[in-house]
Short mmCIF file of C-alpha atoms in Angstrom, two decimals:
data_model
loop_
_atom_site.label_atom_id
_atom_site.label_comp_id
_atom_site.label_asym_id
_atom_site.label_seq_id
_atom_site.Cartn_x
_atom_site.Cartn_y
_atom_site.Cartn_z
CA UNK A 1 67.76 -33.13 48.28
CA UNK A 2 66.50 -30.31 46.14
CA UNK A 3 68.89 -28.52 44.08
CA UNK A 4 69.50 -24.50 43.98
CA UNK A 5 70.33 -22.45 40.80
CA UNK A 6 71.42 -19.37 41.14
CA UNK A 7 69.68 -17.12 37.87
CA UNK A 8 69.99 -13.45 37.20
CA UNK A 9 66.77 -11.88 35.58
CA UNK A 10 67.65 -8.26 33.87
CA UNK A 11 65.08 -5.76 32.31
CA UNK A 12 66.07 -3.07 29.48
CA UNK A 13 64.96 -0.44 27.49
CA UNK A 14 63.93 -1.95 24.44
CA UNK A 15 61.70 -1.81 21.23
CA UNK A 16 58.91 -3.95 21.42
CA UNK A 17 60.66 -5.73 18.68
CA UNK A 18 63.52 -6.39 20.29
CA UNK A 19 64.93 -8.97 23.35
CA UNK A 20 64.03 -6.66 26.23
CA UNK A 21 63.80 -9.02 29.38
CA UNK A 22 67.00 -11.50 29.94
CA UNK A 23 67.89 -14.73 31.75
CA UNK A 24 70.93 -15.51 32.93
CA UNK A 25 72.51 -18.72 34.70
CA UNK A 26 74.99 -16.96 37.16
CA UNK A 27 78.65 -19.16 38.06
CA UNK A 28 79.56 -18.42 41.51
CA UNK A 29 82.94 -20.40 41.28
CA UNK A 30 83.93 -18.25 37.95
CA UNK A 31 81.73 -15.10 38.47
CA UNK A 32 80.34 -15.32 34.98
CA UNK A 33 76.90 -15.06 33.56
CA UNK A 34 75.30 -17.03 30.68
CA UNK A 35 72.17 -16.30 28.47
CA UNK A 36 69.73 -18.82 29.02
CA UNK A 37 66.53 -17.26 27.48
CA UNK A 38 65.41 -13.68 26.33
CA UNK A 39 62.02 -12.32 25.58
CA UNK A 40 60.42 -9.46 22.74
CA UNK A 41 56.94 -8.49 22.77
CA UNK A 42 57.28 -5.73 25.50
CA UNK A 43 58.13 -1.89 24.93
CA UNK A 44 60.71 -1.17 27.76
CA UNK A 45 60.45 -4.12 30.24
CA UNK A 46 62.68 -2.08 32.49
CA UNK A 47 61.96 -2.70 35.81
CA UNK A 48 61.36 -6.50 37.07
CA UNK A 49 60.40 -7.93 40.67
CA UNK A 50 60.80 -12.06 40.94
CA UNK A 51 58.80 -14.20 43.33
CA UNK A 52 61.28 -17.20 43.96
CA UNK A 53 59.11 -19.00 45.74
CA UNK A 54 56.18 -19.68 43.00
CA UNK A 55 58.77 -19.14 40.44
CA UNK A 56 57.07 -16.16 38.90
CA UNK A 57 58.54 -13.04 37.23
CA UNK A 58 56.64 -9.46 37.35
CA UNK A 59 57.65 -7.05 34.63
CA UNK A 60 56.74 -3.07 33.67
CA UNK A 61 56.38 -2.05 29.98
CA UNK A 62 54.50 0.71 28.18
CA UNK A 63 52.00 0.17 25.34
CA UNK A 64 49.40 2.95 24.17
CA UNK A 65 45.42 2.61 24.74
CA UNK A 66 42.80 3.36 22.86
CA UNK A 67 42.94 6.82 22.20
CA UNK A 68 47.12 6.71 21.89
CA UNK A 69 47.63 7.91 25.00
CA UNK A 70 51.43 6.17 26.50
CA UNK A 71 50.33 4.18 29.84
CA UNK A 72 51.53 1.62 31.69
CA UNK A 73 51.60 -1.56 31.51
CA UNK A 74 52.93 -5.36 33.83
CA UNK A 75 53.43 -8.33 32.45
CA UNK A 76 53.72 -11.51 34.70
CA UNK A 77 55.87 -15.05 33.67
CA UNK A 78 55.98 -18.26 34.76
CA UNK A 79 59.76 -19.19 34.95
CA UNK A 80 60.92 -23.01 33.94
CA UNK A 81 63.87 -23.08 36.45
CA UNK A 82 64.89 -26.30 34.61
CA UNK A 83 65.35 -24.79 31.51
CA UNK A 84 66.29 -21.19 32.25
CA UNK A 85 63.38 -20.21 30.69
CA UNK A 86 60.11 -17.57 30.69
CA UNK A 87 56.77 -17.76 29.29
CA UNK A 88 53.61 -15.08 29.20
CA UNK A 89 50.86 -15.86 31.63
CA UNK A 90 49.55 -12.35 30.80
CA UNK A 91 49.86 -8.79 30.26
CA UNK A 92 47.64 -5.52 31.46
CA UNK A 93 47.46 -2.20 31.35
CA UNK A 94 47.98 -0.63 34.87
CA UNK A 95 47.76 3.16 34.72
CA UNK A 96 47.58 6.35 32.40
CA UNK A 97 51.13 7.20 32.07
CA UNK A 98 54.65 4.86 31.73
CA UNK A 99 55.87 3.70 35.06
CA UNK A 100 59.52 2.94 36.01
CA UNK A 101 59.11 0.58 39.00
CA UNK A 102 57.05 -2.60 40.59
CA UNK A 103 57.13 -4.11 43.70
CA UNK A 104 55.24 -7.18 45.51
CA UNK A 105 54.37 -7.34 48.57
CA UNK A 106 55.52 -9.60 50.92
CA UNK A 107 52.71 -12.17 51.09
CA UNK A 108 52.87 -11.97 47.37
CA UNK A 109 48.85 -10.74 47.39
CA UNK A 110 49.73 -7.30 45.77
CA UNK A 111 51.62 -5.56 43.12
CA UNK A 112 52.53 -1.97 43.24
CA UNK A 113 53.72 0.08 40.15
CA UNK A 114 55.00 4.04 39.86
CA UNK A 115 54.58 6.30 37.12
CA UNK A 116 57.66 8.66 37.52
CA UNK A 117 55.95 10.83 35.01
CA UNK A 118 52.38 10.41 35.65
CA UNK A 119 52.69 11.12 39.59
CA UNK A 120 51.34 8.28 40.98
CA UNK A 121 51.01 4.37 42.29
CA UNK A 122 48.74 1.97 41.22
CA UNK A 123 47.89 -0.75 43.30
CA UNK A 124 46.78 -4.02 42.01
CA UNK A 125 46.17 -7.98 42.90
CA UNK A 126 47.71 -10.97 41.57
CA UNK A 127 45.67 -13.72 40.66
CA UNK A 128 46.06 -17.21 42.48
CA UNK A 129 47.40 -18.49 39.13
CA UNK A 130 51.00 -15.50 39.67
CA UNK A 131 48.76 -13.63 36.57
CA UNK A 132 48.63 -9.61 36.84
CA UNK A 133 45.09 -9.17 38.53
CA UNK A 134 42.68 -6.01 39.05
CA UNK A 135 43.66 -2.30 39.29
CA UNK A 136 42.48 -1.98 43.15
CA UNK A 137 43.17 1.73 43.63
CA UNK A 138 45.63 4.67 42.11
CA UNK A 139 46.79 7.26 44.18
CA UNK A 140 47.64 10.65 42.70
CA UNK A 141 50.52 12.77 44.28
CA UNK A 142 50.20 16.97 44.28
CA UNK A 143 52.64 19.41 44.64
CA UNK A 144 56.38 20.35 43.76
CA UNK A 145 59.85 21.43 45.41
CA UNK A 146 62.97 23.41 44.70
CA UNK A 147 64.61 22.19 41.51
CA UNK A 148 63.09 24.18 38.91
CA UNK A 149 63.04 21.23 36.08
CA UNK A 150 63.44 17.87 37.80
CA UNK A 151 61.05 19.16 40.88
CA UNK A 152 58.27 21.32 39.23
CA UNK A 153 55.72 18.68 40.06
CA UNK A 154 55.39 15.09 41.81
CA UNK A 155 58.29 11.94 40.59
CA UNK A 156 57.61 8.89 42.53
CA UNK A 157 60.04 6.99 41.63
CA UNK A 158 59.61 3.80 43.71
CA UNK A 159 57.61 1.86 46.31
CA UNK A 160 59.12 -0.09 49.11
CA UNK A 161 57.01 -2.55 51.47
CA UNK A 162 58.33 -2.69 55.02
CA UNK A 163 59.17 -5.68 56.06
CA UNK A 164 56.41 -6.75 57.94
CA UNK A 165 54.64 -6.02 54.49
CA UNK A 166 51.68 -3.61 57.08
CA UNK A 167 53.55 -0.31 55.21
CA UNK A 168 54.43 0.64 51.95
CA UNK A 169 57.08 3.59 51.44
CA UNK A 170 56.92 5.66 48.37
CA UNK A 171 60.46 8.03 47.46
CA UNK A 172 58.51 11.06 45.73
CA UNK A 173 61.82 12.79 43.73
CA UNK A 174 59.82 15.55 42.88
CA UNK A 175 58.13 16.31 46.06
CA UNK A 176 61.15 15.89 48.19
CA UNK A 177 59.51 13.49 50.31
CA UNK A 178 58.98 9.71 51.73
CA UNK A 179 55.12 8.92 52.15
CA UNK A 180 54.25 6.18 54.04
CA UNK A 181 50.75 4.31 53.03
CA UNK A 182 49.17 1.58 55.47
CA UNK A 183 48.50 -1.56 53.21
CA UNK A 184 45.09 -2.15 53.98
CA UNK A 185 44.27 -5.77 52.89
CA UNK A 186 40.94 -5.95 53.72
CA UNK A 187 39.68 -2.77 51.94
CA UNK A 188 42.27 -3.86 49.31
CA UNK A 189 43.87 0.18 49.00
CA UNK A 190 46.31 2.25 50.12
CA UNK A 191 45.67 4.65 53.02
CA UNK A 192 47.76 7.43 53.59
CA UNK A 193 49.82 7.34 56.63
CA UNK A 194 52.23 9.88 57.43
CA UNK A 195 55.45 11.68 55.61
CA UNK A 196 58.89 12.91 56.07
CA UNK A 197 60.49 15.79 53.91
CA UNK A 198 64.00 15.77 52.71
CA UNK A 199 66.00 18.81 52.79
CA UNK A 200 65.31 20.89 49.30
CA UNK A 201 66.82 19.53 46.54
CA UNK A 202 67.85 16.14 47.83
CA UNK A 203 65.35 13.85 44.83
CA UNK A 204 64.80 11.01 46.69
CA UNK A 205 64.93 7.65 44.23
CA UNK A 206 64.75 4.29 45.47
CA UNK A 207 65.48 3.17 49.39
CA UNK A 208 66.45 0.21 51.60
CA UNK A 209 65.25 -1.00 54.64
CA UNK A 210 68.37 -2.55 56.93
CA UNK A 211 67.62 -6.37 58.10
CA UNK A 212 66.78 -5.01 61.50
CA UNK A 213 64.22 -3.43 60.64
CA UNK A 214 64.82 -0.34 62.14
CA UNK A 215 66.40 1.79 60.01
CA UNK A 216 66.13 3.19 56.14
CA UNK A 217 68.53 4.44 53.65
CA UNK A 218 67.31 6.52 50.61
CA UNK A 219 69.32 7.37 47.75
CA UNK A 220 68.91 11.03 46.55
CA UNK A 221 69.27 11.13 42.96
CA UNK A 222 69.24 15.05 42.21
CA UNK A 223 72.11 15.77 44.80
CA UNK A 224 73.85 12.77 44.70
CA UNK A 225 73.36 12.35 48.70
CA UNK A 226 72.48 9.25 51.07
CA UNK A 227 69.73 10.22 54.61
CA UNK A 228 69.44 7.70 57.10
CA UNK A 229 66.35 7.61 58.96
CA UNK A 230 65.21 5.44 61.99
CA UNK A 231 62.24 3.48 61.33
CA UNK A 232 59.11 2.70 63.53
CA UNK A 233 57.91 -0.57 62.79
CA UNK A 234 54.37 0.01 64.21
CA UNK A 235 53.52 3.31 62.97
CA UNK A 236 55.64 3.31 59.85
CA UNK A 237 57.75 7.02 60.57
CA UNK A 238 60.75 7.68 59.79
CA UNK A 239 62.76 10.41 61.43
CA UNK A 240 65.81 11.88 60.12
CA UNK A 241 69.16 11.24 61.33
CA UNK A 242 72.28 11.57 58.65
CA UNK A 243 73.11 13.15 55.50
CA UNK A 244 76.04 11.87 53.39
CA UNK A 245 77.74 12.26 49.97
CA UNK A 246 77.67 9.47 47.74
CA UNK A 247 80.78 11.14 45.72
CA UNK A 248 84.67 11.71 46.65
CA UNK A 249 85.77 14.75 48.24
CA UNK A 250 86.79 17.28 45.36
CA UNK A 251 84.46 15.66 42.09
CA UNK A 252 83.27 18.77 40.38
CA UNK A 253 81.25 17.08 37.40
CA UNK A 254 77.78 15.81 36.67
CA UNK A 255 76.32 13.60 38.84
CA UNK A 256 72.96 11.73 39.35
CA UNK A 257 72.05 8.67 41.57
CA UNK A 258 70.21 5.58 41.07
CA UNK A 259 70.24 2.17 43.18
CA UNK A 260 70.93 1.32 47.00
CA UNK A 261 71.00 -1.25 49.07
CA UNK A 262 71.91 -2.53 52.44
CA UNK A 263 73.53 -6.14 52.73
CA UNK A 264 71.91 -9.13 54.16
CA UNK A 265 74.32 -9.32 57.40
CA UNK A 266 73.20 -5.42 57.44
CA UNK A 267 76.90 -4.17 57.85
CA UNK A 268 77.71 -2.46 54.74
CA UNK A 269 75.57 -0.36 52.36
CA UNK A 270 76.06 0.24 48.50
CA UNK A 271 74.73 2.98 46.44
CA UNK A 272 75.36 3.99 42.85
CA UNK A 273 76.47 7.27 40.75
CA UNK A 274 75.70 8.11 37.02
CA UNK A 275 78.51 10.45 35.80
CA UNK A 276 81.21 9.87 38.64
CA UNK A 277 80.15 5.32 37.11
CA UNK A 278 81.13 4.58 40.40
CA UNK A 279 79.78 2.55 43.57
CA UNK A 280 80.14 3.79 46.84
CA UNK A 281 80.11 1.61 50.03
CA UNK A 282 79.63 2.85 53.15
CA UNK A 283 80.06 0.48 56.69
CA UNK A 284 76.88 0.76 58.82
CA UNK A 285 77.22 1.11 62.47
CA UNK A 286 75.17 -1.40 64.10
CA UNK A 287 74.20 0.54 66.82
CA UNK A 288 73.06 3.99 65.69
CA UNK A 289 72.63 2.87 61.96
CA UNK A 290 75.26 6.02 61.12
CA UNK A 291 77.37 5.49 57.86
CA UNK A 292 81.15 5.95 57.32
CA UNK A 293 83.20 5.59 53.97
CA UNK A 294 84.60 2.50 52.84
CA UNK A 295 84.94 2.78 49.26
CA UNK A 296 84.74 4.25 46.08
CA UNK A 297 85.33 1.94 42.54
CA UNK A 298 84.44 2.44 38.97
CA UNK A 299 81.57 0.22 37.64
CA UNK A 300 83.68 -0.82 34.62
CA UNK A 301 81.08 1.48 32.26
CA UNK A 302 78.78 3.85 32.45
CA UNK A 303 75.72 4.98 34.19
CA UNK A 304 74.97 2.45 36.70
CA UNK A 305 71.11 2.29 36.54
CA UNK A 306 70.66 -0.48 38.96
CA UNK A 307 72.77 -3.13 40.87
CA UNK A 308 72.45 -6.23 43.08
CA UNK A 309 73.83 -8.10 45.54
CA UNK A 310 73.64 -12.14 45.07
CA UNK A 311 71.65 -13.90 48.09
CA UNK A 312 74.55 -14.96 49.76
CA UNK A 313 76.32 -11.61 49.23
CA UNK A 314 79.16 -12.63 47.68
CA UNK A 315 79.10 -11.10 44.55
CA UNK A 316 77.57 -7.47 43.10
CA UNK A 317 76.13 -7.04 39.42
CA UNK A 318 76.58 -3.52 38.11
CA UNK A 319 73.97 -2.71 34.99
CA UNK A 320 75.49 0.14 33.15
CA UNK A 321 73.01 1.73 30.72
CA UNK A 322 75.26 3.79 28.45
CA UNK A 323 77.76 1.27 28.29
CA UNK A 324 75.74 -1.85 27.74
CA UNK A 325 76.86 -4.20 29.80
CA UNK A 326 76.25 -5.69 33.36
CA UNK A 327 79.29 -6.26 35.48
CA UNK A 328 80.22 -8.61 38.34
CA UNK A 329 82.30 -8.06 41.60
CA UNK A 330 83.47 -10.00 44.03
CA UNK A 331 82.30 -8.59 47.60
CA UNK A 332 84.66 -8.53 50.28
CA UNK A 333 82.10 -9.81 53.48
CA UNK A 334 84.92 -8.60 56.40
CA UNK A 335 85.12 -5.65 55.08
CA UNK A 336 82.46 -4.70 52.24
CA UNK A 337 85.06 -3.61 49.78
CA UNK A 338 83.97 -4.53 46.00
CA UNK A 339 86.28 -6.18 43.25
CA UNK A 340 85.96 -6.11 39.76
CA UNK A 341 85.98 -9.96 38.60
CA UNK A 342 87.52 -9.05 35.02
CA UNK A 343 83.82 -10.50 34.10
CA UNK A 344 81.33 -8.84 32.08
CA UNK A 345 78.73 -9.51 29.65
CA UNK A 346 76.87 -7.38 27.03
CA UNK A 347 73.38 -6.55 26.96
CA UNK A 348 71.35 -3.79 25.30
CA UNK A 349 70.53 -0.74 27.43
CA UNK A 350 70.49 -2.70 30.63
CA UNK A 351 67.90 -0.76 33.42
CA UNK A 352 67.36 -3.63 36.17
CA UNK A 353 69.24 -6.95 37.47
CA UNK A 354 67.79 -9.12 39.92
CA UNK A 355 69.77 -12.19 41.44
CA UNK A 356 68.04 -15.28 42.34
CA UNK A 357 68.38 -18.77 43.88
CA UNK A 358 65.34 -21.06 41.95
CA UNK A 359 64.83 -25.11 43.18
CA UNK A 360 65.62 -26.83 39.92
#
């Protein structure tokens, strides 16, 4: 019978210099993490996507080109689940400007990366080998909406493939807007499909599609706000339905949001703040997909950049930036409530934490 490890991967902002992408062995009896490897050689290895299943590890970091112009760059591993361990297979450059996300899609053919800054998604193959393959086509975003600094001009900030892996959903922060591209495989590029605006303002970050397909959650980052939208599977729209707060009634102070998602049974949905350093849950109603409030709890530190749930969903990791650490609670699967465990463990500037089960 094959054995299961359960491993925690975690990108950072880091000097090239420096440790920048972690591995952990997570404990599920004690809650606790433990370093197992750590990698230097990349300039902020922030954002990380895994691919369990060919034990391979996808990475973002920024280098300079030629003329000393910042771009982007992805670096792919091959991960020794044995050991703990990650090695280089290789490292590109993807496009002209830095890039704060990566995704794969779900026949692990493609890679997709976003340039917050640069205003646009690069699409590129992986090679049968798990190695970063060729840029197959960039797509440039245009325009600008309400906030006068953080909306002046396009922010993708993420990109999402549906589940069927036929659509891939980019959050556009500065654009106020969710645009949907059909995957085409054959063509190998990304053909615009349709869009949905956010009311003015909103920022939308990152997003998560529930198990049933059928309905997304985005995470607004500028006005700290969750919209639930209703998802066709075969044209890839999304209408509008809800609105919420991610903050408690009465917080006056700064606030910005980062991560959400939606747990595997699909009952409960997490999303995080950066100023309030707290998660909110919200119970999902199976039915309409409509939210109410479960819970609010401090993340133990401070600005929650990015959190996960463990594949069975028992426990969350919190990784709080400012505070340099990532933090584990215990989940609560009746009723979705979060615990803090009392564990933590430091790391420098932590961005990104993704929870894995690897065949050892």
């Amino acid at each position: 019978m094959e054995q299961q490890r359960l491993f925690v991967f975690a990108g950072s902002y880091a000097e090239a210099e420096e440790s920048g992408v972690y591995v952990y062995a997570f404990n599920e009896e004690s809650g606790t993490l433990t370093l197992t490897d750590s990698i230097a050689g990349l300039k902020n290895p922030t954002f990380l996507n895994v691919d369990a299943d060919r034990r391979l590890l996808y990475s973002i970091a920024e280098t300079v080109n030629q003329s000393g112009q910042k771009v982007g760059e992805a670096a792919a591993f091959a991960i020794d689940s044995a050991k703990g361990s990650i090695q280089l297979i290789n490292r590109e450059i993807t496009v002209d400007s830095t890039t704060c996300h990566i995704q794969r899609d779900v026949n692990s053919q493609f890679l997709t990366v976003t340039s917050y800054h640069g205003g646009m998604i690069g699409l590129f193959s992986i090679s049968e080998d798990g190695a970063i393959g060729q840029k197959l086509d960039v797509i440039q975003h245009e325009g600008r909406s309400q906030h006068p600094e953080r909306q002046d001009r396009p922010h993708p900030h993420s990109s999402f493939y549906s589940p069927d892996g036929k659509f891939l959903l980019i959050a556009d922060l500065g654009l106020d807007r969710i645009v949907t591209y059909k995957l085409d495989t054959a063509a190998q590029k990304l053909v615009h499909q349709s869009e949905v605006a956010l009311h003015p303002g909103a920022g939308p970050r990152h997003l998560s599609f529930h198990p049933n397909g059928g309905f997304v959650y985005v995470i607004n980052e500028v006005d700290s706000t969750i919209t639930s939208f209703t998802y066709e599977k075969e044209t890839g729209r999304l209408t509008t339905k809800e609105t919420v707060s991610t903050l408690p009634a009465g917080f006056e102070g700064e606030n910005s949001c980062a991560e959400i998602t939606v747990s595997m049974d699909g009952k409960y949905l997490y999303g995080s703040n950066r100023g309030h350093d707290s998660l909110v849950v919200y119970a999902i109603d199976e039915l309409s997909g409509l939210l109410s409030l479960v819970q609010h709890i401090s993340v133990e530190g401070g600005h929650p950049r990015h959190f996960a749930l463990t594949p069975n969903g028992r426990y969350l990791l919190a990784a709080n930036r400012d505070s340099d650490n990532i933090v584990t609670f215990k989940v609560d699967q009746s009723s979705g409530k979060l615990s803090f465990t009392g564990k933590s463990v430091s790391i420098a500037k932590p961005v990104c934490v993704i929870p894995v089960y690897l065949t050892i």
